[in-house]
Amino acid sequence: MAQHVLLGRSTGEITTRPDMSGCTVQDHLKEIFDKVGVRSRPELVAELFLRHHLPRLARPPQATDGRPFSGERPPGPA
């Protein structure tokens, strides 16, 4: 459910299954909001970004020698 919110989907877009109503989606979202400690979709997106994505930006991956990892192979013998 949170993935749908992160992708910007509306309640109507989330209710693609015939057994799921808009009320069910809202009930699930309220449970997620309570667990995360937020009150709205924008707050949920911001909180998940702060908890999970921002720490990765603060600590970029490093190569085995401690230099920032660029994803490219260092020059030298193959």
PDB file of N, CA and C in Angstrom:
ATOM      1  N   MET A   1       0.829  -1.189   0.000  1.00  0.00           N
ATOM      2  CA  MET A   1       0.000   0.000   0.000  1.00  0.00           C
ATOM      3  C   MET A   1       0.874   1.255   0.000  1.00  0.00           C
ATOM      4  N   ALA A   2       1.917   1.270   0.812  1.00  0.00           N
ATOM      5  CA  ALA A   2       2.779   2.450   0.873  1.00  0.00           C
ATOM      6  C   ALA A   2       3.444   2.697  -0.473  1.00  0.00           C
ATOM      7  N   GLN A   3       3.738   1.620  -1.210  1.00  0.00           N
ATOM      8  CA  GLN A   3       4.359   1.784  -2.526  1.00  0.00           C
ATOM      9  C   GLN A   3       3.447   2.572  -3.458  1.00  0.00           C
ATOM     10  N   HIS A   4       2.157   2.314  -3.372  1.00  0.00           N
ATOM     11  CA  HIS A   4       1.201   3.055  -4.204  1.00  0.00           C
ATOM     12  C   HIS A   4       1.235   4.549  -3.865  1.00  0.00           C
ATOM     13  N   VAL A   5       1.302   4.841  -2.587  1.00  0.00           N
ATOM     14  CA  VAL A   5       1.364   6.243  -2.163  1.00  0.00           C
ATOM     15  C   VAL A   5       2.650   6.882  -2.671  1.00  0.00           C
ATOM     16  N   LEU A   6       3.763   6.169  -2.555  1.00  0.00           N
ATOM     17  CA  LEU A   6       5.041   6.701  -3.032  1.00  0.00           C
ATOM     18  C   LEU A   6       5.027   6.951  -4.529  1.00  0.00           C
ATOM     19  N   LEU A   7       4.258   6.161  -5.251  1.00  0.00           N
ATOM     20  CA  LEU A   7       4.139   6.351  -6.695  1.00  0.00           C
ATOM     21  C   LEU A   7       3.117   7.419  -7.065  1.00  0.00           C
ATOM     22  N   GLY A   8       2.470   8.017  -6.062  1.00  0.00           N
ATOM     23  CA  GLY A   8       1.531   9.112  -6.299  1.00  0.00           C
ATOM     24  C   GLY A   8       0.150   8.674  -6.741  1.00  0.00           C
ATOM     25  N   ARG A   9      -0.188   7.421  -6.500  1.00  0.00           N
ATOM     26  CA  ARG A   9      -1.488   6.923  -6.933  1.00  0.00           C
ATOM     27  C   ARG A   9      -2.600   7.382  -5.997  1.00  0.00           C
ATOM     28  N   SER A  10      -3.737   7.670  -6.586  1.00  0.00           N
ATOM     29  CA  SER A  10      -4.914   8.085  -5.818  1.00  0.00           C
ATOM     30  C   SER A  10      -5.602   6.856  -5.232  1.00  0.00           C
ATOM     31  N   THR A  11      -6.556   7.097  -4.350  1.00  0.00           N
ATOM     32  CA  THR A  11      -7.324   5.993  -3.776  1.00  0.00           C
ATOM     33  C   THR A  11      -8.007   5.206  -4.880  1.00  0.00           C
ATOM     34  N   GLY A  12      -8.572   5.890  -5.846  1.00  0.00           N
ATOM     35  CA  GLY A  12      -9.240   5.224  -6.962  1.00  0.00           C
ATOM     36  C   GLY A  12      -8.297   4.368  -7.782  1.00  0.00           C
ATOM     37  N   GLU A  13      -7.083   4.830  -7.970  1.00  0.00           N
ATOM     38  CA  GLU A  13      -6.101   4.048  -8.720  1.00  0.00           C
ATOM     39  C   GLU A  13      -5.636   2.824  -7.943  1.00  0.00           C
ATOM     40  N   ILE A  14      -5.661   2.910  -6.618  1.00  0.00           N
ATOM     41  CA  ILE A  14      -5.227   1.781  -5.779  1.00  0.00           C
ATOM     42  C   ILE A  14      -6.297   0.702  -5.735  1.00  0.00           C
ATOM     43  N   THR A  15      -7.554   1.080  -5.863  1.00  0.00           N
ATOM     44  CA  THR A  15      -8.660   0.115  -5.754  1.00  0.00           C
ATOM     45  C   THR A  15      -8.900  -0.587  -7.078  1.00  0.00           C
ATOM     46  N   THR A  16      -7.904  -1.315  -7.540  1.00  0.00           N
ATOM     47  CA  THR A  16      -8.039  -2.026  -8.805  1.00  0.00           C
ATOM     48  C   THR A  16      -8.668  -3.398  -8.624  1.00  0.00           C
ATOM     49  N   ARG A  17      -8.569  -3.961  -7.436  1.00  0.00           N
ATOM     50  CA  ARG A  17      -9.176  -5.274  -7.179  1.00  0.00           C
ATOM     51  C   ARG A  17     -10.670  -5.103  -6.900  1.00  0.00           C
ATOM     52  N   PRO A  18     -11.493  -6.002  -7.395  1.00  0.00           N
ATOM     53  CA  PRO A  18     -12.936  -5.873  -7.173  1.00  0.00           C
ATOM     54  C   PRO A  18     -13.334  -6.002  -5.705  1.00  0.00           C
ATOM     55  N   ASP A  19     -12.513  -6.683  -4.895  1.00  0.00           N
ATOM     56  CA  ASP A  19     -12.872  -6.885  -3.485  1.00  0.00           C
ATOM     57  C   ASP A  19     -12.337  -5.768  -2.593  1.00  0.00           C
ATOM     58  N   MET A  20     -11.732  -4.734  -3.171  1.00  0.00           N
ATOM     59  CA  MET A  20     -11.165  -3.651  -2.359  1.00  0.00           C
ATOM     60  C   MET A  20     -11.876  -2.337  -2.688  1.00  0.00           C
ATOM     61  N   SER A  21     -12.476  -1.751  -1.678  1.00  0.00           N
ATOM     62  CA  SER A  21     -13.178  -0.483  -1.870  1.00  0.00           C
ATOM     63  C   SER A  21     -12.285   0.676  -1.455  1.00  0.00           C
ATOM     64  N   GLY A  22     -12.720   1.872  -1.775  1.00  0.00           N
ATOM     65  CA  GLY A  22     -11.996   3.062  -1.354  1.00  0.00           C
ATOM     66  C   GLY A  22     -11.906   3.161   0.154  1.00  0.00           C
ATOM     67  N   CYS A  23     -12.942   2.706   0.839  1.00  0.00           N
ATOM     68  CA  CYS A  23     -12.926   2.723   2.311  1.00  0.00           C
ATOM     69  C   CYS A  23     -11.857   1.781   2.856  1.00  0.00           C
ATOM     70  N   THR A  24     -11.694   0.630   2.213  1.00  0.00           N
ATOM     71  CA  THR A  24     -10.661  -0.321   2.641  1.00  0.00           C
ATOM     72  C   THR A  24      -9.276   0.291   2.467  1.00  0.00           C
ATOM     73  N   VAL A  25      -9.066   0.950   1.341  1.00  0.00           N
ATOM     74  CA  VAL A  25      -7.775   1.607   1.095  1.00  0.00           C
ATOM     75  C   VAL A  25      -7.523   2.658   2.165  1.00  0.00           C
ATOM     76  N   GLN A  26      -8.522   3.474   2.451  1.00  0.00           N
ATOM     77  CA  GLN A  26      -8.357   4.518   3.460  1.00  0.00           C
ATOM     78  C   GLN A  26      -8.074   3.922   4.833  1.00  0.00           C
ATOM     79  N   ASP A  27      -8.748   2.810   5.167  1.00  0.00           N
ATOM     80  CA  ASP A  27      -8.499   2.147   6.452  1.00  0.00           C
ATOM     81  C   ASP A  27      -7.056   1.645   6.539  1.00  0.00           C
ATOM     82  N   HIS A  28      -6.570   1.045   5.462  1.00  0.00           N
ATOM     83  CA  HIS A  28      -5.177   0.571   5.447  1.00  0.00           C
ATOM     84  C   HIS A  28      -4.206   1.738   5.569  1.00  0.00           C
ATOM     85  N   LEU A  29      -4.500   2.816   4.873  1.00  0.00           N
ATOM     86  CA  LEU A  29      -3.613   3.987   4.949  1.00  0.00           C
ATOM     87  C   LEU A  29      -3.590   4.565   6.363  1.00  0.00           C
ATOM     88  N   LYS A  30      -4.743   4.607   7.019  1.00  0.00           N
ATOM     89  CA  LYS A  30      -4.779   5.112   8.399  1.00  0.00           C
ATOM     90  C   LYS A  30      -3.902   4.256   9.313  1.00  0.00           C
ATOM     91  N   GLU A  31      -3.932   2.940   9.115  1.00  0.00           N
ATOM     92  CA  GLU A  31      -3.083   2.049   9.917  1.00  0.00           C
ATOM     93  C   GLU A  31      -1.607   2.321   9.652  1.00  0.00           C
ATOM     94  N   ILE A  32      -1.263   2.525   8.391  1.00  0.00           N
ATOM     95  CA  ILE A  32       0.128   2.841   8.042  1.00  0.00           C
ATOM     96  C   ILE A  32       0.525   4.175   8.653  1.00  0.00           C
ATOM     97  N   PHE A  33      -0.340   5.178   8.544  1.00  0.00           N
ATOM     98  CA  PHE A  33      -0.045   6.497   9.112  1.00  0.00           C
ATOM     99  C   PHE A  33       0.216   6.383  10.610  1.00  0.00           C
ATOM    100  N   ASP A  34      -0.617   5.597  11.305  1.00  0.00           N
ATOM    101  CA  ASP A  34      -0.438   5.422  12.755  1.00  0.00           C
ATOM    102  C   ASP A  34       0.908   4.766  13.070  1.00  0.00           C
ATOM    103  N   LYS A  35       1.259   3.731  12.315  1.00  0.00           N
ATOM    104  CA  LYS A  35       2.522   3.033  12.562  1.00  0.00           C
ATOM    105  C   LYS A  35       3.726   3.924  12.321  1.00  0.00           C
ATOM    106  N   VAL A  36       3.639   4.757  11.282  1.00  0.00           N
ATOM    107  CA  VAL A  36       4.769   5.618  10.920  1.00  0.00           C
ATOM    108  C   VAL A  36       4.760   6.907  11.737  1.00  0.00           C
ATOM    109  N   GLY A  37       3.595   7.301  12.240  1.00  0.00           N
ATOM    110  CA  GLY A  37       3.497   8.513  13.038  1.00  0.00           C
ATOM    111  C   GLY A  37       3.258   9.769  12.211  1.00  0.00           C
ATOM    112  N   VAL A  38       2.471   9.622  11.141  1.00  0.00           N
ATOM    113  CA  VAL A  38       2.147  10.763  10.281  1.00  0.00           C
ATOM    114  C   VAL A  38       0.637  10.872  10.142  1.00  0.00           C
ATOM    115  N   ARG A  39       0.182  11.952   9.475  1.00  0.00           N
ATOM    116  CA  ARG A  39      -1.256  12.173   9.331  1.00  0.00           C
ATOM    117  C   ARG A  39      -1.731  12.285   7.893  1.00  0.00           C
ATOM    118  N   SER A  40      -0.811  12.277   6.942  1.00  0.00           N
ATOM    119  CA  SER A  40      -1.221  12.466   5.555  1.00  0.00           C
ATOM    120  C   SER A  40      -0.270  11.762   4.597  1.00  0.00           C
ATOM    121  N   ARG A  41      -0.684  11.664   3.347  1.00  0.00           N
ATOM    122  CA  ARG A  41       0.161  11.046   2.326  1.00  0.00           C
ATOM    123  C   ARG A  41       1.467  11.811   2.134  1.00  0.00           C
ATOM    124  N   PRO A  42       1.419  13.142   2.011  1.00  0.00           N
ATOM    125  CA  PRO A  42       2.693  13.860   1.859  1.00  0.00           C
ATOM    126  C   PRO A  42       3.637  13.658   3.047  1.00  0.00           C
ATOM    127  N   GLU A  43       3.090  13.620   4.258  1.00  0.00           N
ATOM    128  CA  GLU A  43       3.927  13.375   5.435  1.00  0.00           C
ATOM    129  C   GLU A  43       4.522  11.966   5.380  1.00  0.00           C
ATOM    130  N   LEU A  44       3.749  10.991   4.902  1.00  0.00           N
ATOM    131  CA  LEU A  44       4.246   9.621   4.789  1.00  0.00           C
ATOM    132  C   LEU A  44       5.419   9.566   3.814  1.00  0.00           C
ATOM    133  N   VAL A  45       5.260  10.193   2.658  1.00  0.00           N
ATOM    134  CA  VAL A  45       6.331  10.211   1.659  1.00  0.00           C
ATOM    135  C   VAL A  45       7.585  10.864   2.238  1.00  0.00           C
ATOM    136  N   ALA A  46       7.416  11.998   2.905  1.00  0.00           N
ATOM    137  CA  ALA A  46       8.560  12.703   3.487  1.00  0.00           C
ATOM    138  C   ALA A  46       9.241  11.858   4.563  1.00  0.00           C
ATOM    139  N   GLU A  47       8.461  11.227   5.407  1.00  0.00           N
ATOM    140  CA  GLU A  47       9.029  10.420   6.492  1.00  0.00           C
ATOM    141  C   GLU A  47       9.787   9.213   5.948  1.00  0.00           C
ATOM    142  N   LEU A  48       9.224   8.551   4.960  1.00  0.00           N
ATOM    143  CA  LEU A  48       9.913   7.406   4.382  1.00  0.00           C
ATOM    144  C   LEU A  48      11.198   7.836   3.679  1.00  0.00           C
ATOM    145  N   PHE A  49      11.173   8.998   3.035  1.00  0.00           N
ATOM    146  CA  PHE A  49      12.394   9.519   2.410  1.00  0.00           C
ATOM    147  C   PHE A  49      13.450   9.793   3.481  1.00  0.00           C
ATOM    148  N   LEU A  50      13.040  10.457   4.557  1.00  0.00           N
ATOM    149  CA  LEU A  50      13.996  10.796   5.622  1.00  0.00           C
ATOM    150  C   LEU A  50      14.571   9.549   6.294  1.00  0.00           C
ATOM    151  N   ARG A  51      13.746   8.542   6.474  1.00  0.00           N
ATOM    152  CA  ARG A  51      14.202   7.323   7.169  1.00  0.00           C
ATOM    153  C   ARG A  51      15.055   6.413   6.298  1.00  0.00           C
ATOM    154  N   HIS A  52      14.703   6.316   5.018  1.00  0.00           N
ATOM    155  CA  HIS A  52      15.314   5.274   4.196  1.00  0.00           C
ATOM    156  C   HIS A  52      16.208   5.769   3.070  1.00  0.00           C
ATOM    157  N   HIS A  53      15.874   6.871   2.454  1.00  0.00           N
ATOM    158  CA  HIS A  53      16.663   7.321   1.305  1.00  0.00           C
ATOM    159  C   HIS A  53      17.742   8.321   1.696  1.00  0.00           C
ATOM    160  N   LEU A  54      17.422   9.272   2.529  1.00  0.00           N
ATOM    161  CA  LEU A  54      18.374  10.308   2.907  1.00  0.00           C
ATOM    162  C   LEU A  54      19.641   9.744   3.554  1.00  0.00           C
ATOM    163  N   PRO A  55      19.543   8.755   4.455  1.00  0.00           N
ATOM    164  CA  PRO A  55      20.782   8.210   5.031  1.00  0.00           C
ATOM    165  C   PRO A  55      21.714   7.620   3.974  1.00  0.00           C
ATOM    166  N   ARG A  56      21.159   7.067   2.913  1.00  0.00           N
ATOM    167  CA  ARG A  56      22.002   6.534   1.840  1.00  0.00           C
ATOM    168  C   ARG A  56      22.720   7.648   1.101  1.00  0.00           C
ATOM    169  N   LEU A  57      22.079   8.792   0.962  1.00  0.00           N
ATOM    170  CA  LEU A  57      22.722   9.926   0.304  1.00  0.00           C
ATOM    171  C   LEU A  57      23.853  10.485   1.153  1.00  0.00           C
ATOM    172  N   ALA A  58      23.682  10.414   2.459  1.00  0.00           N
ATOM    173  CA  ALA A  58      24.707  10.929   3.367  1.00  0.00           C
ATOM    174  C   ALA A  58      25.933  10.019   3.398  1.00  0.00           C
ATOM    175  N   ARG A  59      25.746   8.742   3.071  1.00  0.00           N
ATOM    176  CA  ARG A  59      26.856   7.774   3.066  1.00  0.00           C
ATOM    177  C   ARG A  59      26.913   7.086   1.713  1.00  0.00           C
ATOM    178  N   PRO A  60      27.504   7.754   0.706  1.00  0.00           N
ATOM    179  CA  PRO A  60      27.567   7.102  -0.603  1.00  0.00           C
ATOM    180  C   PRO A  60      28.415   5.845  -0.542  1.00  0.00           C
ATOM    181  N   PRO A  61      28.168   4.900  -1.428  1.00  0.00           N
ATOM    182  CA  PRO A  61      28.962   3.667  -1.424  1.00  0.00           C
ATOM    183  C   PRO A  61      30.439   3.960  -1.632  1.00  0.00           C
ATOM    184  N   GLN A  62      31.276   3.147  -1.023  1.00  0.00           N
ATOM    185  CA  GLN A  62      32.721   3.327  -1.144  1.00  0.00           C
ATOM    186  C   GLN A  62      33.358   2.092  -1.756  1.00  0.00           C
ATOM    187  N   ALA A  63      34.444   2.327  -2.495  1.00  0.00           N
ATOM    188  CA  ALA A  63      35.227   1.224  -3.037  1.00  0.00           C
ATOM    189  C   ALA A  63      35.985   0.568  -1.885  1.00  0.00           C
ATOM    190  N   THR A  64      36.591  -0.550  -2.143  1.00  0.00           N
ATOM    191  CA  THR A  64      37.300  -1.269  -1.081  1.00  0.00           C
ATOM    192  C   THR A  64      38.465  -0.481  -0.513  1.00  0.00           C
ATOM    193  N   ASP A  65      38.981   0.496  -1.247  1.00  0.00           N
ATOM    194  CA  ASP A  65      40.085   1.302  -0.729  1.00  0.00           C
ATOM    195  C   ASP A  65      39.596   2.571  -0.034  1.00  0.00           C
ATOM    196  N   GLY A  66      38.279   2.712   0.141  1.00  0.00           N
ATOM    197  CA  GLY A  66      37.737   3.852   0.870  1.00  0.00           C
ATOM    198  C   GLY A  66      37.329   5.029   0.010  1.00  0.00           C
ATOM    199  N   ARG A  67      37.679   5.014  -1.272  1.00  0.00           N
ATOM    200  CA  ARG A  67      37.275   6.117  -2.155  1.00  0.00           C
ATOM    201  C   ARG A  67      35.802   5.967  -2.504  1.00  0.00           C
ATOM    202  N   PRO A  68      35.124   7.082  -2.829  1.00  0.00           N
ATOM    203  CA  PRO A  68      33.730   6.968  -3.262  1.00  0.00           C
ATOM    204  C   PRO A  68      33.620   6.044  -4.472  1.00  0.00           C
ATOM    205  N   PHE A  69      32.635   5.171  -4.459  1.00  0.00           N
ATOM    206  CA  PHE A  69      32.444   4.203  -5.526  1.00  0.00           C
ATOM    207  C   PHE A  69      31.656   4.849  -6.651  1.00  0.00           C
ATOM    208  N   SER A  70      32.228   4.835  -7.854  1.00  0.00           N
ATOM    209  CA  SER A  70      31.569   5.449  -9.001  1.00  0.00           C
ATOM    210  C   SER A  70      30.864   4.428  -9.872  1.00  0.00           C
ATOM    211  N   GLY A  71      31.106   3.159  -9.624  1.00  0.00           N
ATOM    212  CA  GLY A  71      30.516   2.130 -10.449  1.00  0.00           C
ATOM    213  C   GLY A  71      31.389   1.757 -11.624  1.00  0.00           C
ATOM    214  N   GLU A  72      32.467   2.515 -11.839  1.00  0.00           N
ATOM    215  CA  GLU A  72      33.391   2.224 -12.923  1.00  0.00           C
ATOM    216  C   GLU A  72      34.572   1.448 -12.384  1.00  0.00           C
ATOM    217  N   ARG A  73      35.171   0.645 -13.244  1.00  0.00           N
ATOM    218  CA  ARG A  73      36.361  -0.092 -12.833  1.00  0.00           C
ATOM    219  C   ARG A  73      37.566   0.849 -12.831  1.00  0.00           C
ATOM    220  N   PRO A  74      38.437   0.742 -11.845  1.00  0.00           N
ATOM    221  CA  PRO A  74      39.625   1.585 -11.830  1.00  0.00           C
ATOM    222  C   PRO A  74      40.578   1.182 -12.956  1.00  0.00           C
ATOM    223  N   PRO A  75      41.379   2.130 -13.444  1.00  0.00           N
ATOM    224  CA  PRO A  75      42.331   1.773 -14.495  1.00  0.00           C
ATOM    225  C   PRO A  75      43.374   0.808 -13.953  1.00  0.00           C
ATOM    226  N   GLY A  76      43.880  -0.006 -14.819  1.00  0.00           N
ATOM    227  CA  GLY A  76      44.903  -0.965 -14.414  1.00  0.00           C
ATOM    228  C   GLY A  76      44.739  -2.272 -15.143  1.00  0.00           C
ATOM    229  N   PRO A  77      45.490  -3.277 -14.736  1.00  0.00           N
ATOM    230  CA  PRO A  77      45.395  -4.572 -15.416  1.00  0.00           C
ATOM    231  C   PRO A  77      44.029  -5.205 -15.225  1.00  0.00           C
ATOM    232  N   ALA A  78      43.577  -5.861 -16.254  1.00  0.00           N
ATOM    233  CA  ALA A  78      42.240  -6.473 -16.212  1.00  0.00           C
ATOM    234  C   ALA A  78      42.268  -7.827 -15.561  1.00  0.00           C
TER     235      ALA A  78
END
